[in-house]
């Protein structure tokens, strides 16, 4: 064996492997830089077969669709036999998978008014904050109908009970009812509640019967900025749970998915096939939130920020790959932490 072959072999042996995503690096400092920007943690979505960490569940889905001979593994083959296509868990036995699918696959919520609604739950599970989901439908104002105006509002609790459901009287003349999407007409809105009264009701619900602006509930929804804007509502950002902005639910390039796609991919049923129903959208957003919240990730003791950025580069370069991972933390607050304490 000549000197060049020996040198190449040494370089190959000395490469550094990320224990989370399995990327390889020639130099330890390159591995350190990778760990500082990847924010690997036990809260990241992972392949249930090889345990590879990915940015989002969509990244996991793409990983599971790569032919095994290209990935140099057998993730696709194993997952096709023992994996749940909704939550992406992998099971040892076919009977366990079948039993799980019966629970994981959900049915669309019954149309509002056809199901038995219980009184909204007011209890807390230990110190955990309860959550409510919000959805608004807008109609158009202005000469070209592009000014969004709140036309209907729905709020549901964690048990899918309706807390508030009402039409809203627009402030400006409506020039586009957007009927194909909203299903609304002039007749629906003429007896709607004034916007300020609706806003006051929503604030009172979120703030536990007060109007002091101090949130006492988690607010769940999809792309909440639009709903909050049309209600002229401000709410503490640490209490928002937005399924459009939650990193594990985003695309691989971290662009938001539609609520329709998320509901079909993670809950197993279709929504928004015709007009949009605020109650249906509320329930779907709440179900997505609860599915993400109920994941079991364990607890690392360092749940926010990135512990690697608080350490000296020279100290990090002395750490083994396993130590770097153990000291790395997520760049977002995982919703599973909502089960443990107040945000």
mmCIF file of C-alpha atoms in Angstrom:
data_model
loop_
_atom_site.group_PDB
_atom_site.id
_atom_site.type_symbol
_atom_site.label_atom_id
_atom_site.label_comp_id
_atom_site.label_asym_id
_atom_site.label_seq_id
_atom_site.Cartn_x
_atom_site.Cartn_y
_atom_site.Cartn_z
ATOM 1 C CA UNK A 1 0.000 0.000 0.000
ATOM 2 C CA UNK A 2 1.545 3.336 -1.087
ATOM 3 C CA UNK A 3 1.716 6.465 1.103
ATOM 4 C CA UNK A 4 -1.199 8.126 -0.686
ATOM 5 C CA UNK A 5 -3.521 5.196 0.114
ATOM 6 C CA UNK A 6 -2.442 5.235 3.762
ATOM 7 C CA UNK A 7 -3.049 8.990 3.973
ATOM 8 C CA UNK A 8 -6.519 8.649 2.403
ATOM 9 C CA UNK A 9 -7.419 5.835 4.795
ATOM 10 C CA UNK A 10 -6.413 7.930 7.801
ATOM 11 C CA UNK A 11 -8.497 10.848 6.584
ATOM 12 C CA UNK A 12 -11.468 8.559 6.038
ATOM 13 C CA UNK A 13 -11.203 7.040 9.509
ATOM 14 C CA UNK A 14 -10.869 10.435 11.202
ATOM 15 C CA UNK A 15 -14.085 11.893 9.726
ATOM 16 C CA UNK A 16 -16.590 13.135 12.301
ATOM 17 C CA UNK A 17 -20.217 11.980 12.179
ATOM 18 C CA UNK A 18 -23.208 13.892 13.539
ATOM 19 C CA UNK A 19 -25.066 11.473 15.814
ATOM 20 C CA UNK A 20 -28.388 13.152 15.000
ATOM 21 C CA UNK A 21 -28.585 13.492 11.194
ATOM 22 C CA UNK A 22 -25.559 11.302 10.312
ATOM 23 C CA UNK A 23 -23.795 13.914 8.193
ATOM 24 C CA UNK A 24 -20.032 13.439 7.939
ATOM 25 C CA UNK A 25 -17.385 16.136 8.412
ATOM 26 C CA UNK A 26 -13.650 16.066 7.771
ATOM 27 C CA UNK A 27 -12.804 18.431 10.603
ATOM 28 C CA UNK A 28 -14.171 18.600 14.142
ATOM 29 C CA UNK A 29 -14.704 22.361 13.934
ATOM 30 C CA UNK A 30 -16.999 21.776 10.945
ATOM 31 C CA UNK A 31 -19.063 19.361 13.012
ATOM 32 C CA UNK A 32 -19.266 21.969 15.782
ATOM 33 C CA UNK A 33 -20.499 24.627 13.346
ATOM 34 C CA UNK A 34 -23.068 22.196 12.004
ATOM 35 C CA UNK A 35 -24.381 21.473 15.491
ATOM 36 C CA UNK A 36 -24.610 25.178 16.316
ATOM 37 C CA UNK A 37 -26.893 25.914 13.350
ATOM 38 C CA UNK A 38 -28.875 22.652 13.185
ATOM 39 C CA UNK A 39 -30.326 22.871 16.719
ATOM 40 C CA UNK A 40 -30.588 19.098 16.974
ATOM 41 C CA UNK A 41 -32.488 17.987 20.066
ATOM 42 C CA UNK A 42 -34.746 15.208 21.286
ATOM 43 C CA UNK A 43 -37.698 17.366 20.160
ATOM 44 C CA UNK A 44 -36.846 17.135 16.465
ATOM 45 C CA UNK A 45 -38.883 14.799 14.246
ATOM 46 C CA UNK A 46 -37.057 11.523 13.615
ATOM 47 C CA UNK A 47 -37.309 8.502 11.360
ATOM 48 C CA UNK A 48 -38.856 5.680 13.364
ATOM 49 C CA UNK A 49 -36.556 3.142 11.699
ATOM 50 C CA UNK A 50 -33.011 4.588 11.657
ATOM 51 C CA UNK A 51 -33.747 7.425 14.151
ATOM 52 C CA UNK A 52 -32.282 10.054 11.856
ATOM 53 C CA UNK A 53 -33.225 13.613 12.908
ATOM 54 C CA UNK A 54 -34.975 15.843 10.360
ATOM 55 C CA UNK A 55 -36.091 19.497 10.319
ATOM 56 C CA UNK A 56 -39.777 18.670 10.045
ATOM 57 C CA UNK A 57 -42.154 15.758 9.666
ATOM 58 C CA UNK A 58 -42.290 16.567 5.962
ATOM 59 C CA UNK A 59 -38.533 15.960 5.853
ATOM 60 C CA UNK A 60 -39.122 12.597 7.537
ATOM 61 C CA UNK A 61 -41.739 11.729 4.901
ATOM 62 C CA UNK A 62 -39.271 12.561 2.138
ATOM 63 C CA UNK A 63 -36.585 10.468 3.848
ATOM 64 C CA UNK A 64 -38.979 7.495 4.052
ATOM 65 C CA UNK A 65 -39.709 7.770 0.323
ATOM 66 C CA UNK A 66 -36.065 7.470 -0.722
ATOM 67 C CA UNK A 67 -35.423 4.010 -2.235
ATOM 68 C CA UNK A 68 -33.456 1.855 0.193
ATOM 69 C CA UNK A 69 -30.597 1.228 -2.232
ATOM 70 C CA UNK A 70 -30.018 4.997 -2.520
ATOM 71 C CA UNK A 71 -30.158 5.662 1.213
ATOM 72 C CA UNK A 72 -28.038 2.586 1.984
ATOM 73 C CA UNK A 73 -30.594 1.489 4.541
ATOM 74 C CA UNK A 74 -33.961 -0.217 4.656
ATOM 75 C CA UNK A 75 -36.155 2.538 6.127
ATOM 76 C CA UNK A 76 -38.632 2.620 3.251
ATOM 77 C CA UNK A 77 -39.130 -1.147 3.190
ATOM 78 C CA UNK A 78 -39.589 -1.441 6.963
ATOM 79 C CA UNK A 79 -41.869 1.587 7.221
ATOM 80 C CA UNK A 80 -44.121 0.339 4.411
ATOM 81 C CA UNK A 81 -44.835 -2.755 6.498
ATOM 82 C CA UNK A 82 -44.833 -1.441 10.060
ATOM 83 C CA UNK A 83 -45.273 2.339 9.916
ATOM 84 C CA UNK A 84 -48.239 4.665 10.465
ATOM 85 C CA UNK A 85 -48.475 7.085 7.549
ATOM 86 C CA UNK A 86 -50.154 9.735 9.727
ATOM 87 C CA UNK A 87 -47.953 10.070 12.820
ATOM 88 C CA UNK A 88 -44.953 8.208 11.287
ATOM 89 C CA UNK A 89 -44.495 5.880 14.254
ATOM 90 C CA UNK A 90 -43.089 2.397 13.622
ATOM 91 C CA UNK A 91 -44.429 -0.686 15.404
ATOM 92 C CA UNK A 92 -42.921 -4.105 16.040
ATOM 93 C CA UNK A 93 -46.070 -6.114 15.381
ATOM 94 C CA UNK A 94 -48.727 -5.808 12.667
ATOM 95 C CA UNK A 95 -51.527 -6.165 15.220
ATOM 96 C CA UNK A 96 -50.144 -3.243 17.237
ATOM 97 C CA UNK A 97 -50.020 -1.130 14.066
ATOM 98 C CA UNK A 98 -53.600 -2.025 13.162
ATOM 99 C CA UNK A 99 -54.837 -1.130 16.658
ATOM 100 C CA UNK A 100 -52.924 2.161 16.524
ATOM 101 C CA UNK A 101 -54.332 3.108 13.110
ATOM 102 C CA UNK A 102 -57.872 2.771 14.436
ATOM 103 C CA UNK A 103 -57.051 5.491 16.970
ATOM 104 C CA UNK A 104 -54.776 7.634 14.817
ATOM 105 C CA UNK A 105 -57.169 7.908 11.862
ATOM 106 C CA UNK A 106 -59.812 10.474 12.853
ATOM 107 C CA UNK A 107 -63.217 11.242 11.378
ATOM 108 C CA UNK A 108 -64.257 14.735 10.271
ATOM 109 C CA UNK A 109 -66.093 16.728 12.955
ATOM 110 C CA UNK A 110 -69.862 16.695 12.638
ATOM 111 C CA UNK A 111 -71.330 19.924 11.213
ATOM 112 C CA UNK A 112 -72.053 22.482 13.883
ATOM 113 C CA UNK A 113 -75.492 21.977 15.368
ATOM 114 C CA UNK A 114 -75.749 18.238 14.565
ATOM 115 C CA UNK A 115 -73.618 16.955 17.443
ATOM 116 C CA UNK A 116 -74.223 17.080 21.157
ATOM 117 C CA UNK A 117 -72.257 19.977 22.632
ATOM 118 C CA UNK A 118 -71.289 19.845 26.261
ATOM 119 C CA UNK A 119 -70.519 22.859 28.409
ATOM 120 C CA UNK A 120 -67.006 24.203 27.804
ATOM 121 C CA UNK A 121 -64.430 22.712 30.168
ATOM 122 C CA UNK A 122 -63.086 25.168 32.722
ATOM 123 C CA UNK A 123 -60.789 22.816 34.639
ATOM 124 C CA UNK A 124 -57.008 22.720 34.471
ATOM 125 C CA UNK A 125 -54.889 19.581 34.364
ATOM 126 C CA UNK A 126 -52.464 20.356 37.171
ATOM 127 C CA UNK A 127 -50.723 23.626 36.349
ATOM 128 C CA UNK A 128 -51.099 23.178 32.585
ATOM 129 C CA UNK A 129 -52.816 25.984 30.704
ATOM 130 C CA UNK A 130 -55.925 24.982 28.816
ATOM 131 C CA UNK A 131 -56.209 25.846 25.132
ATOM 132 C CA UNK A 132 -58.915 27.224 22.846
ATOM 133 C CA UNK A 133 -58.908 27.274 19.045
ATOM 134 C CA UNK A 134 -59.962 30.303 16.983
ATOM 135 C CA UNK A 135 -61.004 30.633 13.362
ATOM 136 C CA UNK A 136 -62.506 33.563 11.473
ATOM 137 C CA UNK A 137 -63.993 33.854 7.999
ATOM 138 C CA UNK A 138 -63.599 37.102 6.106
ATOM 139 C CA UNK A 139 -65.576 38.884 3.424
ATOM 140 C CA UNK A 140 -64.274 41.631 1.166
ATOM 141 C CA UNK A 141 -64.729 45.387 1.383
ATOM 142 C CA UNK A 142 -63.499 48.277 -0.724
ATOM 143 C CA UNK A 143 -63.986 48.928 -4.439
ATOM 144 C CA UNK A 144 -62.236 45.705 -5.465
ATOM 145 C CA UNK A 145 -63.286 43.572 -2.477
ATOM 146 C CA UNK A 146 -59.729 43.049 -1.247
ATOM 147 C CA UNK A 147 -60.150 44.571 2.220
ATOM 148 C CA UNK A 148 -60.585 41.685 4.672
ATOM 149 C CA UNK A 149 -63.471 42.094 7.103
ATOM 150 C CA UNK A 150 -64.391 39.665 9.827
ATOM 151 C CA UNK A 151 -67.738 38.015 9.035
ATOM 152 C CA UNK A 152 -67.872 34.986 11.342
ATOM 153 C CA UNK A 153 -65.974 33.811 14.417
ATOM 154 C CA UNK A 154 -65.738 30.450 16.137
ATOM 155 C CA UNK A 155 -63.966 29.421 19.346
ATOM 156 C CA UNK A 156 -63.798 25.825 20.607
ATOM 157 C CA UNK A 157 -62.200 24.256 23.679
ATOM 158 C CA UNK A 158 -59.937 21.193 23.862
ATOM 159 C CA UNK A 159 -62.976 18.884 23.938
ATOM 160 C CA UNK A 160 -64.283 20.434 20.698
ATOM 161 C CA UNK A 161 -67.147 22.167 22.485
ATOM 162 C CA UNK A 162 -68.248 25.505 21.041
ATOM 163 C CA UNK A 163 -67.485 28.463 23.275
ATOM 164 C CA UNK A 164 -68.465 31.152 20.775
ATOM 165 C CA UNK A 165 -69.928 30.971 17.275
ATOM 166 C CA UNK A 166 -71.411 34.049 15.678
ATOM 167 C CA UNK A 167 -71.703 36.077 12.503
ATOM 168 C CA UNK A 168 -70.151 39.529 12.618
ATOM 169 C CA UNK A 169 -71.564 42.754 11.224
ATOM 170 C CA UNK A 170 -68.846 44.239 8.957
ATOM 171 C CA UNK A 171 -67.726 47.811 9.548
ATOM 172 C CA UNK A 172 -67.587 48.643 5.818
ATOM 173 C CA UNK A 173 -70.057 47.839 3.043
ATOM 174 C CA UNK A 174 -69.404 44.326 1.712
ATOM 175 C CA UNK A 175 -68.440 44.280 -1.966
ATOM 176 C CA UNK A 176 -67.473 40.591 -2.126
ATOM 177 C CA UNK A 177 -69.067 37.967 0.088
ATOM 178 C CA UNK A 178 -66.600 35.379 -1.261
ATOM 179 C CA UNK A 179 -69.558 33.007 -1.197
ATOM 180 C CA UNK A 180 -67.729 30.088 -2.824
ATOM 181 C CA UNK A 181 -65.398 29.978 0.193
ATOM 182 C CA UNK A 182 -67.417 31.473 3.054
ATOM 183 C CA UNK A 183 -70.924 30.385 2.091
ATOM 184 C CA UNK A 184 -72.105 33.728 3.483
ATOM 185 C CA UNK A 185 -74.707 36.114 2.119
ATOM 186 C CA UNK A 186 -76.103 39.536 3.005
ATOM 187 C CA UNK A 187 -78.925 37.807 4.910
ATOM 188 C CA UNK A 188 -76.419 35.993 7.168
ATOM 189 C CA UNK A 189 -74.632 39.158 8.233
ATOM 190 C CA UNK A 190 -77.433 41.668 8.694
ATOM 191 C CA UNK A 191 -78.110 40.465 12.258
ATOM 192 C CA UNK A 192 -74.478 39.772 13.126
ATOM 193 C CA UNK A 193 -72.864 41.034 16.331
ATOM 194 C CA UNK A 194 -70.917 44.302 16.141
ATOM 195 C CA UNK A 195 -67.194 43.687 15.716
ATOM 196 C CA UNK A 196 -66.267 45.440 18.980
ATOM 197 C CA UNK A 197 -68.696 43.255 20.938
ATOM 198 C CA UNK A 198 -67.253 40.110 19.357
ATOM 199 C CA UNK A 199 -63.717 41.263 20.082
ATOM 200 C CA UNK A 200 -64.642 41.975 23.726
ATOM 201 C CA UNK A 201 -66.161 38.477 24.043
ATOM 202 C CA UNK A 202 -63.043 36.839 22.602
ATOM 203 C CA UNK A 203 -60.724 38.826 24.875
ATOM 204 C CA UNK A 204 -62.860 37.997 27.902
ATOM 205 C CA UNK A 205 -62.719 34.277 27.087
ATOM 206 C CA UNK A 206 -58.948 34.292 26.543
ATOM 207 C CA UNK A 207 -58.341 36.326 29.677
ATOM 208 C CA UNK A 208 -60.529 34.252 31.990
ATOM 209 C CA UNK A 209 -63.480 36.619 32.199
ATOM 210 C CA UNK A 210 -61.325 39.751 32.370
ATOM 211 C CA UNK A 211 -60.444 42.367 29.779
ATOM 212 C CA UNK A 212 -56.997 43.147 31.149
ATOM 213 C CA UNK A 213 -55.092 41.684 28.187
ATOM 214 C CA UNK A 214 -53.282 39.180 30.421
ATOM 215 C CA UNK A 215 -53.797 35.891 28.617
ATOM 216 C CA UNK A 216 -54.905 32.914 30.691
ATOM 217 C CA UNK A 217 -55.422 30.416 27.871
ATOM 218 C CA UNK A 218 -53.327 29.126 24.979
ATOM 219 C CA UNK A 219 -54.679 30.324 21.625
ATOM 220 C CA UNK A 220 -54.586 27.688 18.869
ATOM 221 C CA UNK A 221 -55.238 28.281 15.182
ATOM 222 C CA UNK A 222 -53.848 28.208 11.661
ATOM 223 C CA UNK A 223 -52.100 31.365 10.443
ATOM 224 C CA UNK A 224 -53.433 33.257 13.446
ATOM 225 C CA UNK A 225 -52.097 36.628 12.304
ATOM 226 C CA UNK A 226 -55.005 36.955 9.851
ATOM 227 C CA UNK A 227 -57.648 36.058 12.439
ATOM 228 C CA UNK A 228 -56.109 38.360 15.047
ATOM 229 C CA UNK A 229 -55.754 41.196 12.560
ATOM 230 C CA UNK A 230 -59.390 41.123 11.476
ATOM 231 C CA UNK A 231 -60.437 41.150 15.147
ATOM 232 C CA UNK A 232 -57.926 43.896 15.968
ATOM 233 C CA UNK A 233 -56.667 41.506 18.640
ATOM 234 C CA UNK A 234 -53.296 41.459 20.354
ATOM 235 C CA UNK A 235 -52.220 38.487 22.460
ATOM 236 C CA UNK A 236 -48.950 37.406 24.120
ATOM 237 C CA UNK A 237 -46.800 35.581 21.560
ATOM 238 C CA UNK A 238 -45.741 32.947 24.107
ATOM 239 C CA UNK A 239 -49.385 31.853 24.341
ATOM 240 C CA UNK A 240 -49.926 31.410 20.579
ATOM 241 C CA UNK A 241 -49.930 27.891 19.096
ATOM 242 C CA UNK A 242 -50.045 28.388 15.320
ATOM 243 C CA UNK A 243 -50.108 25.224 13.196
ATOM 244 C CA UNK A 244 -48.892 27.275 10.190
ATOM 245 C CA UNK A 245 -45.759 28.443 12.020
ATOM 246 C CA UNK A 246 -44.816 25.365 14.055
ATOM 247 C CA UNK A 247 -41.508 24.093 12.652
ATOM 248 C CA UNK A 248 -42.256 20.324 12.799
ATOM 249 C CA UNK A 249 -45.420 20.903 10.723
ATOM 250 C CA UNK A 250 -43.770 23.056 8.042
ATOM 251 C CA UNK A 251 -42.341 22.043 4.687
ATOM 252 C CA UNK A 252 -38.742 20.895 4.353
ATOM 253 C CA UNK A 253 -37.762 24.453 3.357
ATOM 254 C CA UNK A 254 -39.696 25.737 6.422
ATOM 255 C CA UNK A 255 -42.572 27.267 4.448
ATOM 256 C CA UNK A 256 -46.056 26.878 5.935
ATOM 257 C CA UNK A 257 -48.401 24.079 4.889
ATOM 258 C CA UNK A 258 -52.135 24.640 4.398
ATOM 259 C CA UNK A 259 -54.545 23.509 7.104
ATOM 260 C CA UNK A 260 -56.232 21.300 4.513
ATOM 261 C CA UNK A 261 -52.954 19.479 3.795
ATOM 262 C CA UNK A 262 -52.027 19.122 7.460
ATOM 263 C CA UNK A 263 -55.444 17.715 8.344
ATOM 264 C CA UNK A 264 -55.315 15.118 5.564
ATOM 265 C CA UNK A 265 -51.680 14.163 6.219
ATOM 266 C CA UNK A 266 -51.710 14.023 10.033
ATOM 267 C CA UNK A 267 -55.340 13.378 10.990
ATOM 268 C CA UNK A 268 -56.524 11.358 7.999
ATOM 269 C CA UNK A 269 -59.612 13.235 6.769
ATOM 270 C CA UNK A 270 -60.443 16.013 4.298
ATOM 271 C CA UNK A 271 -61.691 19.495 5.083
ATOM 272 C CA UNK A 272 -62.580 22.580 3.022
ATOM 273 C CA UNK A 273 -63.955 20.476 0.163
ATOM 274 C CA UNK A 274 -66.565 23.182 -0.476
ATOM 275 C CA UNK A 275 -67.111 26.243 1.678
ATOM 276 C CA UNK A 276 -64.914 26.751 4.728
ATOM 277 C CA UNK A 277 -66.603 25.999 8.051
ATOM 278 C CA UNK A 278 -65.038 27.890 10.989
ATOM 279 C CA UNK A 279 -66.038 25.126 13.414
ATOM 280 C CA UNK A 280 -64.424 22.435 11.251
ATOM 281 C CA UNK A 281 -61.229 24.489 10.903
ATOM 282 C CA UNK A 282 -61.148 25.178 14.659
ATOM 283 C CA UNK A 283 -61.509 21.514 15.526
ATOM 284 C CA UNK A 284 -58.858 20.467 12.995
ATOM 285 C CA UNK A 285 -56.347 23.008 14.294
ATOM 286 C CA UNK A 286 -57.044 21.873 17.875
ATOM 287 C CA UNK A 287 -56.588 18.227 16.946
ATOM 288 C CA UNK A 288 -53.281 18.994 15.263
ATOM 289 C CA UNK A 289 -52.119 20.906 18.317
ATOM 290 C CA UNK A 290 -53.072 18.080 20.675
ATOM 291 C CA UNK A 291 -51.366 15.493 18.453
ATOM 292 C CA UNK A 292 -48.147 17.488 18.563
ATOM 293 C CA UNK A 293 -48.526 18.209 22.284
ATOM 294 C CA UNK A 294 -49.052 14.554 23.166
ATOM 295 C CA UNK A 295 -45.769 13.359 21.673
ATOM 296 C CA UNK A 296 -43.366 11.746 24.136
ATOM 297 C CA UNK A 297 -39.906 13.272 23.905
ATOM 298 C CA UNK A 298 -38.668 13.012 27.446
ATOM 299 C CA UNK A 299 -37.040 15.976 29.144
ATOM 300 C CA UNK A 300 -33.445 17.111 28.645
ATOM 301 C CA UNK A 301 -33.459 19.770 31.359
ATOM 302 C CA UNK A 302 -32.391 22.444 28.836
ATOM 303 C CA UNK A 303 -35.501 23.103 26.815
ATOM 304 C CA UNK A 304 -34.990 26.584 25.328
ATOM 305 C CA UNK A 305 -32.223 28.417 23.493
ATOM 306 C CA UNK A 306 -29.081 26.679 22.249
ATOM 307 C CA UNK A 307 -26.647 25.608 24.937
ATOM 308 C CA UNK A 308 -23.827 25.347 22.394
ATOM 309 C CA UNK A 309 -23.804 29.096 21.757
ATOM 310 C CA UNK A 310 -23.061 29.779 25.400
ATOM 311 C CA UNK A 311 -19.819 27.774 25.316
ATOM 312 C CA UNK A 312 -16.383 28.616 24.012
ATOM 313 C CA UNK A 313 -15.471 27.296 20.575
ATOM 314 C CA UNK A 314 -12.315 25.699 21.959
ATOM 315 C CA UNK A 315 -14.354 23.789 24.553
ATOM 316 C CA UNK A 316 -16.842 22.608 21.952
ATOM 317 C CA UNK A 317 -14.095 21.290 19.716
ATOM 318 C CA UNK A 318 -12.915 19.077 22.551
ATOM 319 C CA UNK A 319 -16.322 17.424 22.888
ATOM 320 C CA UNK A 320 -17.244 14.152 21.275
ATOM 321 C CA UNK A 321 -20.168 14.087 18.864
ATOM 322 C CA UNK A 322 -22.425 12.561 21.553
ATOM 323 C CA UNK A 323 -21.555 15.348 23.990
ATOM 324 C CA UNK A 324 -22.334 18.034 21.416
ATOM 325 C CA UNK A 325 -25.757 16.503 20.857
ATOM 326 C CA UNK A 326 -26.473 16.246 24.572
ATOM 327 C CA UNK A 327 -25.717 19.939 25.018
ATOM 328 C CA UNK A 328 -27.664 21.117 21.969
ATOM 329 C CA UNK A 329 -31.207 22.437 22.386
ATOM 330 C CA UNK A 330 -34.128 23.170 20.071
ATOM 331 C CA UNK A 331 -34.606 26.545 18.366
ATOM 332 C CA UNK A 332 -38.365 26.412 19.034
ATOM 333 C CA UNK A 333 -40.454 25.591 22.058
ATOM 334 C CA UNK A 334 -41.790 22.088 21.544
ATOM 335 C CA UNK A 335 -45.517 21.805 22.205
ATOM 336 C CA UNK A 336 -44.950 18.647 24.222
ATOM 337 C CA UNK A 337 -43.689 20.990 26.962
ATOM 338 C CA UNK A 338 -47.229 22.371 27.315
ATOM 339 C CA UNK A 339 -48.131 19.183 29.168
ATOM 340 C CA UNK A 340 -45.525 19.854 31.833
ATOM 341 C CA UNK A 341 -45.929 23.472 32.872
ATOM 342 C CA UNK A 342 -47.164 26.920 31.961
ATOM 343 C CA UNK A 343 -45.206 28.531 29.101
#
